[in-house]
mmCIF file of C-alpha atoms in Angstrom:
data_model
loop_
_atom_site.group_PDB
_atom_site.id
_atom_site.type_symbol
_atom_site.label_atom_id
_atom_site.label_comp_id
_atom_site.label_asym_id
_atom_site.label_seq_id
_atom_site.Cartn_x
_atom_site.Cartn_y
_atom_site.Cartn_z
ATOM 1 C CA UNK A 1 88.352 49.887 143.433
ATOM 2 C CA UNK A 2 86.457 52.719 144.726
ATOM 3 C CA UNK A 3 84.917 52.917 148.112
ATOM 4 C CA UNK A 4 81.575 54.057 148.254
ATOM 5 C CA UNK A 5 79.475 52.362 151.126
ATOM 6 C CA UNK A 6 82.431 50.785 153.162
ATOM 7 C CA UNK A 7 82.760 53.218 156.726
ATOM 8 C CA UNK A 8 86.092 55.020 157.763
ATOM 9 C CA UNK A 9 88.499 52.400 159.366
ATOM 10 C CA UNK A 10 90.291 54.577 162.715
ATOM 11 C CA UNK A 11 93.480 55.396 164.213
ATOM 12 C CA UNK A 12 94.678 56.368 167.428
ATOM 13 C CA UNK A 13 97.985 57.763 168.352
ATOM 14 C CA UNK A 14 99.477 59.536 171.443
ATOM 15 C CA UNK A 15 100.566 62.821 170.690
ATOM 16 C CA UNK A 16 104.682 62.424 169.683
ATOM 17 C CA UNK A 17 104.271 58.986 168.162
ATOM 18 C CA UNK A 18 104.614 58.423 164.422
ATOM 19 C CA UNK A 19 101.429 57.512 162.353
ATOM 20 C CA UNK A 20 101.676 55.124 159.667
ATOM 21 C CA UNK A 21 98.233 55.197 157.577
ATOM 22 C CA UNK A 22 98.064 52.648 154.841
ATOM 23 C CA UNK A 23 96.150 52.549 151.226
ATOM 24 C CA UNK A 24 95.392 49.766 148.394
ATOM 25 C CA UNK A 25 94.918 50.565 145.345
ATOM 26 C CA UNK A 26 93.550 48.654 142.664
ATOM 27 C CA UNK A 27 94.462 50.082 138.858
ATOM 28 C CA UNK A 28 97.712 49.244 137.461
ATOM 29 C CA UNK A 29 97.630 51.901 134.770
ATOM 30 C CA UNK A 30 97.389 54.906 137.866
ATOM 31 C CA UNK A 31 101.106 56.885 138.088
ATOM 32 C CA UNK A 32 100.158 59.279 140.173
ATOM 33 C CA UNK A 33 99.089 59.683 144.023
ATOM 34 C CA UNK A 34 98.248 61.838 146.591
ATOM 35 C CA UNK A 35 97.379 61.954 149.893
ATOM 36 C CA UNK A 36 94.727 64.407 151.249
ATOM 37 C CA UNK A 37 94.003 65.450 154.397
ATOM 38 C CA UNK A 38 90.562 66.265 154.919
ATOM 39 C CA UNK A 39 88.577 67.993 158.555
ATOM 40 C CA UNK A 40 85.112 68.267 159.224
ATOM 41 C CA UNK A 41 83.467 69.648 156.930
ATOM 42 C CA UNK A 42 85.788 71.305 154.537
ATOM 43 C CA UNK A 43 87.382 70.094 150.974
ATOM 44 C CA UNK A 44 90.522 67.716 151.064
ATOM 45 C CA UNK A 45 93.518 69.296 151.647
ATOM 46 C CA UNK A 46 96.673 68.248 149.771
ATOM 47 C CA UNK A 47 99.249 66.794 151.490
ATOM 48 C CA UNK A 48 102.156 64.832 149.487
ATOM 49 C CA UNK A 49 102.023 63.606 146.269
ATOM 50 C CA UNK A 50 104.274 60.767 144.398
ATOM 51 C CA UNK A 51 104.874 59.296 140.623
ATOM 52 C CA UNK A 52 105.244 55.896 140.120
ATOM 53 C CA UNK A 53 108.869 56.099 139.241
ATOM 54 C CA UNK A 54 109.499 56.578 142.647
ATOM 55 C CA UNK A 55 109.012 54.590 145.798
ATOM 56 C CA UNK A 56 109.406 57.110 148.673
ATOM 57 C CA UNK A 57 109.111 60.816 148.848
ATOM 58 C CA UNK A 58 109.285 63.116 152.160
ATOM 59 C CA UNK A 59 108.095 66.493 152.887
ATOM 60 C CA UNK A 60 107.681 67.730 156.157
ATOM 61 C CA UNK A 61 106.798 65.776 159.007
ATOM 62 C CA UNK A 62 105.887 63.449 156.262
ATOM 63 C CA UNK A 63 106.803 60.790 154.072
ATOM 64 C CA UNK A 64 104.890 58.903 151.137
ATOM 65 C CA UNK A 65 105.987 55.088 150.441
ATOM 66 C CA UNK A 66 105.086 53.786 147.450
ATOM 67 C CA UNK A 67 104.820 49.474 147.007
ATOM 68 C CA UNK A 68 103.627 49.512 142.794
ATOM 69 C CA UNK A 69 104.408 45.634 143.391
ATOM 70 C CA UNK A 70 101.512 45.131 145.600
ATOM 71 C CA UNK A 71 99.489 48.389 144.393
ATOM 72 C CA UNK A 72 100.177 49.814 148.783
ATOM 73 C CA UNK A 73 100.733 53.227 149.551
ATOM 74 C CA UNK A 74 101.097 54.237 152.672
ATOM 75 C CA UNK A 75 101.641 58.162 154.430
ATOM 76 C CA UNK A 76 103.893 58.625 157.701
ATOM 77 C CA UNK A 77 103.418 61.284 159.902
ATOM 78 C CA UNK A 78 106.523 61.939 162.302
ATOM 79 C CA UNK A 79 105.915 62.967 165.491
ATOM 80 C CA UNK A 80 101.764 63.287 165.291
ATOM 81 C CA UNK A 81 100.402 66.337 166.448
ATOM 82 C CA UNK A 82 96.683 67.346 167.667
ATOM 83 C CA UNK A 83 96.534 69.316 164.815
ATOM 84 C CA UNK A 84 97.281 66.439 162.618
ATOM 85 C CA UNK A 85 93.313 64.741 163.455
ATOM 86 C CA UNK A 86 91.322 64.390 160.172
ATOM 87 C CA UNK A 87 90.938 62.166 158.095
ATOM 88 C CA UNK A 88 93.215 61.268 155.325
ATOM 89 C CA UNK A 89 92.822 59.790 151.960
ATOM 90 C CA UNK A 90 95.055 58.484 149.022
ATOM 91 C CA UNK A 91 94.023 59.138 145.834
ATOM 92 C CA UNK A 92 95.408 57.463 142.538
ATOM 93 C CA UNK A 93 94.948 59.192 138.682
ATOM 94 C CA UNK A 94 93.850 56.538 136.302
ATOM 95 C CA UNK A 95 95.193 57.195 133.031
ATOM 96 C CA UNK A 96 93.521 54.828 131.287
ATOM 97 C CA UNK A 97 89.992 56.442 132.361
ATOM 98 C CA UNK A 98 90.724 59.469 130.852
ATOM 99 C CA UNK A 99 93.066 60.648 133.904
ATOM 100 C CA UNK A 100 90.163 61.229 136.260
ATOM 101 C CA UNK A 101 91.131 61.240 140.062
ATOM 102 C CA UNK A 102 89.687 58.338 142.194
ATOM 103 C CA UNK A 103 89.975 58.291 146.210
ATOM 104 C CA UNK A 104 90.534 55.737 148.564
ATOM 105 C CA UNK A 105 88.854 54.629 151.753
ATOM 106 C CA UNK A 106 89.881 57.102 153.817
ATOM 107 C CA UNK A 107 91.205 56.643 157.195
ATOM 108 C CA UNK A 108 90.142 58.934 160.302
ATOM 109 C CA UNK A 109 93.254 59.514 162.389
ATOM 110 C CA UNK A 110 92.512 60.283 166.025
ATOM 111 C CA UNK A 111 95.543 61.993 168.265
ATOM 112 C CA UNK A 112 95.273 61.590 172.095
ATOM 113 C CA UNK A 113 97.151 64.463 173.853
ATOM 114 C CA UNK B 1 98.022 78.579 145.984
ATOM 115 C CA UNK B 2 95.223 78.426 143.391
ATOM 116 C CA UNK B 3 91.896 78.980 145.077
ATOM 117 C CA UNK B 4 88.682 76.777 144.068
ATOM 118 C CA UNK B 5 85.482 78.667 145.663
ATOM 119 C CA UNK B 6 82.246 76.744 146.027
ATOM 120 C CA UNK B 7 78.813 78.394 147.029
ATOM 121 C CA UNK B 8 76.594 78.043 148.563
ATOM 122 C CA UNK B 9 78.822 76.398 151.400
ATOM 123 C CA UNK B 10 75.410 75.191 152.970
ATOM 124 C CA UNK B 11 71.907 75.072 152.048
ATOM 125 C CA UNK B 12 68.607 73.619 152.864
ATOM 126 C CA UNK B 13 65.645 72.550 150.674
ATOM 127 C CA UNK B 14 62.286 70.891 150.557
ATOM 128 C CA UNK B 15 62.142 67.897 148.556
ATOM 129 C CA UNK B 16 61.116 68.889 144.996
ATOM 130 C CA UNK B 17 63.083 71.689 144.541
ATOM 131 C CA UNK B 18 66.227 71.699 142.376
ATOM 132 C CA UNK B 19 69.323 73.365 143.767
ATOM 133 C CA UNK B 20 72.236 74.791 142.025
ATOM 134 C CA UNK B 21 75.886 75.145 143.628
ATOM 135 C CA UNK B 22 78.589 76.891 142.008
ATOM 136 C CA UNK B 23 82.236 75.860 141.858
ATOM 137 C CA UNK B 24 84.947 79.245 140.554
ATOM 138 C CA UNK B 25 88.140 79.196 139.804
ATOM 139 C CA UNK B 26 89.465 82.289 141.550
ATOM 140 C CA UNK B 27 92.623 82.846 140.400
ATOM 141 C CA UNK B 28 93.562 80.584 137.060
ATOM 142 C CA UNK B 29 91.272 78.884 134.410
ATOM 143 C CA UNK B 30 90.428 75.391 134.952
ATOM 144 C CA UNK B 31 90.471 73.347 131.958
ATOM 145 C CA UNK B 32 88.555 70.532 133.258
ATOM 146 C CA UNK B 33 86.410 70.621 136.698
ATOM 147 C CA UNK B 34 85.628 67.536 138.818
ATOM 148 C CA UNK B 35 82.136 66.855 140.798
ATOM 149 C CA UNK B 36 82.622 64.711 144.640
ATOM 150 C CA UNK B 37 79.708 63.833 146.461
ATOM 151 C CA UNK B 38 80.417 62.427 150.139
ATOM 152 C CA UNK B 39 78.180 60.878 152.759
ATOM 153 C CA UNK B 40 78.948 61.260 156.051
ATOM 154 C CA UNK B 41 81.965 58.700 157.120
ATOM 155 C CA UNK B 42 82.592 57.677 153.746
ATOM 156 C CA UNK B 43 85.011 58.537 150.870
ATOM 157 C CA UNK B 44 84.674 60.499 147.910
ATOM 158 C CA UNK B 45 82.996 59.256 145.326
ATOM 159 C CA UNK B 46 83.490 60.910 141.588
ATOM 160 C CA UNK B 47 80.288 61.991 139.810
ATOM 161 C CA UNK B 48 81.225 63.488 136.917
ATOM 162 C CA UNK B 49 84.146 65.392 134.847
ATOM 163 C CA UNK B 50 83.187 68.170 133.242
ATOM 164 C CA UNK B 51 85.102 70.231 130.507
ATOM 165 C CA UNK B 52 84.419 73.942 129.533
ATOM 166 C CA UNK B 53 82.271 74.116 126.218
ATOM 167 C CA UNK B 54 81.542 70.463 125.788
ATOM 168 C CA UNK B 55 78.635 68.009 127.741
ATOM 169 C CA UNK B 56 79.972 66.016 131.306
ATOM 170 C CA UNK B 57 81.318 63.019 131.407
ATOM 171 C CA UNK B 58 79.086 60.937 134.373
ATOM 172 C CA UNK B 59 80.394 58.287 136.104
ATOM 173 C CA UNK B 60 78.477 55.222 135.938
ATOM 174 C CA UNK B 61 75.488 55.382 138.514
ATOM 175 C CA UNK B 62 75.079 59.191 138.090
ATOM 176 C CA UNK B 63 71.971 60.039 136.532
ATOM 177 C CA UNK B 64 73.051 63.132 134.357
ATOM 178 C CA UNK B 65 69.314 64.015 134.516
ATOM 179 C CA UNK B 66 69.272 64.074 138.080
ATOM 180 C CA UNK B 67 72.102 65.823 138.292
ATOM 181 C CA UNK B 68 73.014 68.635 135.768
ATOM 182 C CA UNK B 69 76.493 69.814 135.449
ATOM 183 C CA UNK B 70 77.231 73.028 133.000
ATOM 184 C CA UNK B 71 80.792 74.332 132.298
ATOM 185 C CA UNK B 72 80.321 77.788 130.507
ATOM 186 C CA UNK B 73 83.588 79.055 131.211
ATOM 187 C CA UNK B 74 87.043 78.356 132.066
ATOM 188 C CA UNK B 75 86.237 79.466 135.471
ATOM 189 C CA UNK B 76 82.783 78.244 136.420
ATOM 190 C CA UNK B 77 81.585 75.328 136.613
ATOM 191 C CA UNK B 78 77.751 74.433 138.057
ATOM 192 C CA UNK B 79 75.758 71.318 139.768
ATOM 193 C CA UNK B 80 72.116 71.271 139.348
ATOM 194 C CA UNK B 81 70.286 68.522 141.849
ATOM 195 C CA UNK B 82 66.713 68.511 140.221
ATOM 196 C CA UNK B 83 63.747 67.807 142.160
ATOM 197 C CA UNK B 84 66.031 66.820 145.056
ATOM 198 C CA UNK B 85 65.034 64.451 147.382
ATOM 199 C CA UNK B 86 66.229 63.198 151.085
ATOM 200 C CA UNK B 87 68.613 60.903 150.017
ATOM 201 C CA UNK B 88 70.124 63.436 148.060
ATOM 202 C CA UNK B 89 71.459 65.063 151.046
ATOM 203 C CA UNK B 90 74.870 64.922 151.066
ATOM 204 C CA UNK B 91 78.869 66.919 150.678
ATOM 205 C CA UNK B 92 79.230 68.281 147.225
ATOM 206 C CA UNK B 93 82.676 68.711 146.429
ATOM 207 C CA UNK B 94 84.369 70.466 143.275
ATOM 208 C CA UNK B 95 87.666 70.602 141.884
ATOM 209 C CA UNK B 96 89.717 72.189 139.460
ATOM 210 C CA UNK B 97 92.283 71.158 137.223
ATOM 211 C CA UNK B 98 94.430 73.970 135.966
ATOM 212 C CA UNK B 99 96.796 72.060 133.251
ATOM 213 C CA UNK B 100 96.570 68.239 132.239
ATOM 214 C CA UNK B 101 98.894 67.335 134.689
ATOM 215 C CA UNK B 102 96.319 66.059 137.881
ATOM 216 C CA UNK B 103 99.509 67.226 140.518
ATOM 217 C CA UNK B 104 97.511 70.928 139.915
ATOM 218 C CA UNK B 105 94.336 70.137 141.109
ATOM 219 C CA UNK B 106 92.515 72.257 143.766
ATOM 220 C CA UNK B 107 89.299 71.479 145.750
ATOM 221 C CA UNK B 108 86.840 73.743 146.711
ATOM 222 C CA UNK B 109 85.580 73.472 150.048
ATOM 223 C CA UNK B 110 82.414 71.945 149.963
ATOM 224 C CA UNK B 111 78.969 72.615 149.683
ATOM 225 C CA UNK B 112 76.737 70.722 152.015
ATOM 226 C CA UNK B 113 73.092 69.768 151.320
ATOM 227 C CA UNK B 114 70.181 69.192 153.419
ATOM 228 C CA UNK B 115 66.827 68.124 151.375
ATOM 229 C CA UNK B 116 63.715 67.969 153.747
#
């Protein structure tokens, strides 16, 4: 469901480690996702996106896993970066509400140098 | 990439006044054009969906009287907060869909509003 009122859950890597930041989703009807990446204040910036035929897709430096089973989603960053701080949502289009895009909680990802 | 441009970027009111931000399509007309508001440490929450020539579609919650939303063009698409009030500060972000396929949506970068 959507997550208006709940506060950003946090995550703090060393720089070099992998990040692994997780996402529930609640509508079985949504076939599309993305993950966002958003910094203080500026719009979301896309990151990776995935259709529910698939389970994993990879880009670079990341890689998008996709559990329909138990509606998880979750976004790996390899070898985190400074650069890679911000907070990231996942966002799932609900076809059966006309398509329109709903985002997740959000998590803020914190990297220590 | 496609650019979504939203302005003001930041503005400041006194409660009362209404306030109008813009969201443009730059570069490629956007068939449909999405409304985010965000409080500080929290997600982004839909307001409404708005597609050019025809009335918004508000999510439930959203007073459409509050909050006006016109789509006169494939490439503009406005947000009126009338008579705007504290707790209306907030992030107001747009975004632009450019076919039906969601994959081709671009966000604008955000318009932030402080009402005294």
């Amino acid at each position: 469901g959507e997550s208006v009122g709940l506060h950003l859950p946090t995550l703090s890597v060393q720089e070099g480690d992998n990040s692994i930041i997780n996402c529930a989703y609640s509508n079985s009807a949504s076939d599309y996702f993305i993950w966002y990446k958003q910094e203080s204040g500026k719009g979301p910036q896309f990151i990776i996106d995935i259709r529910s035929n698939m389970d994993k897709r990879q880009g670079q430096r990341v890689t998008v896993l996709l559990n329909k089973t138990v509606k998880h989603l979750s976004l790996q960053i390899a070898a985190t970066q400074p650069g890679d701080s911000a907070v990231y949502f996942c966002a799932e289009k609900r076809n059966n509400q006309g398509g329109k895009l709903i985002f997740g909680q959000g998590t803020e990802l914190s990297v220590k140098p | 990439g496609a650019v979504v441009s939203q302005h003001p970027s930041r503005v400041i009111c006194k409660s009362g006044t209404s306030v109008k931000i813009e969201c443009r399509s730059l570069d490629f007309q956007a068939t449909t054009m999405f409304w985010y508001r965000q409080f500080p440490k929290q997600s982004l929450m839909l307001m409404a969906t708005s597609n050019e020539g025809s009335k918004a579609t508000y999510e439930q919650g959203v007073e459409k009287d509050k909050f006006l939303i016109n789509h006169a063009s494939l490439t503009l698409s406005t947000l009126t907060v009338t008579s705007a009030h504290p707790e209306d500060s907030s992030f107001y972000i747009c975004s632009a869909s450019r076919g039906h396929n969601t994959g081709e949506l671009f966000f604008g970068e955000g318009s932030r509003l402080t009402v005294l």
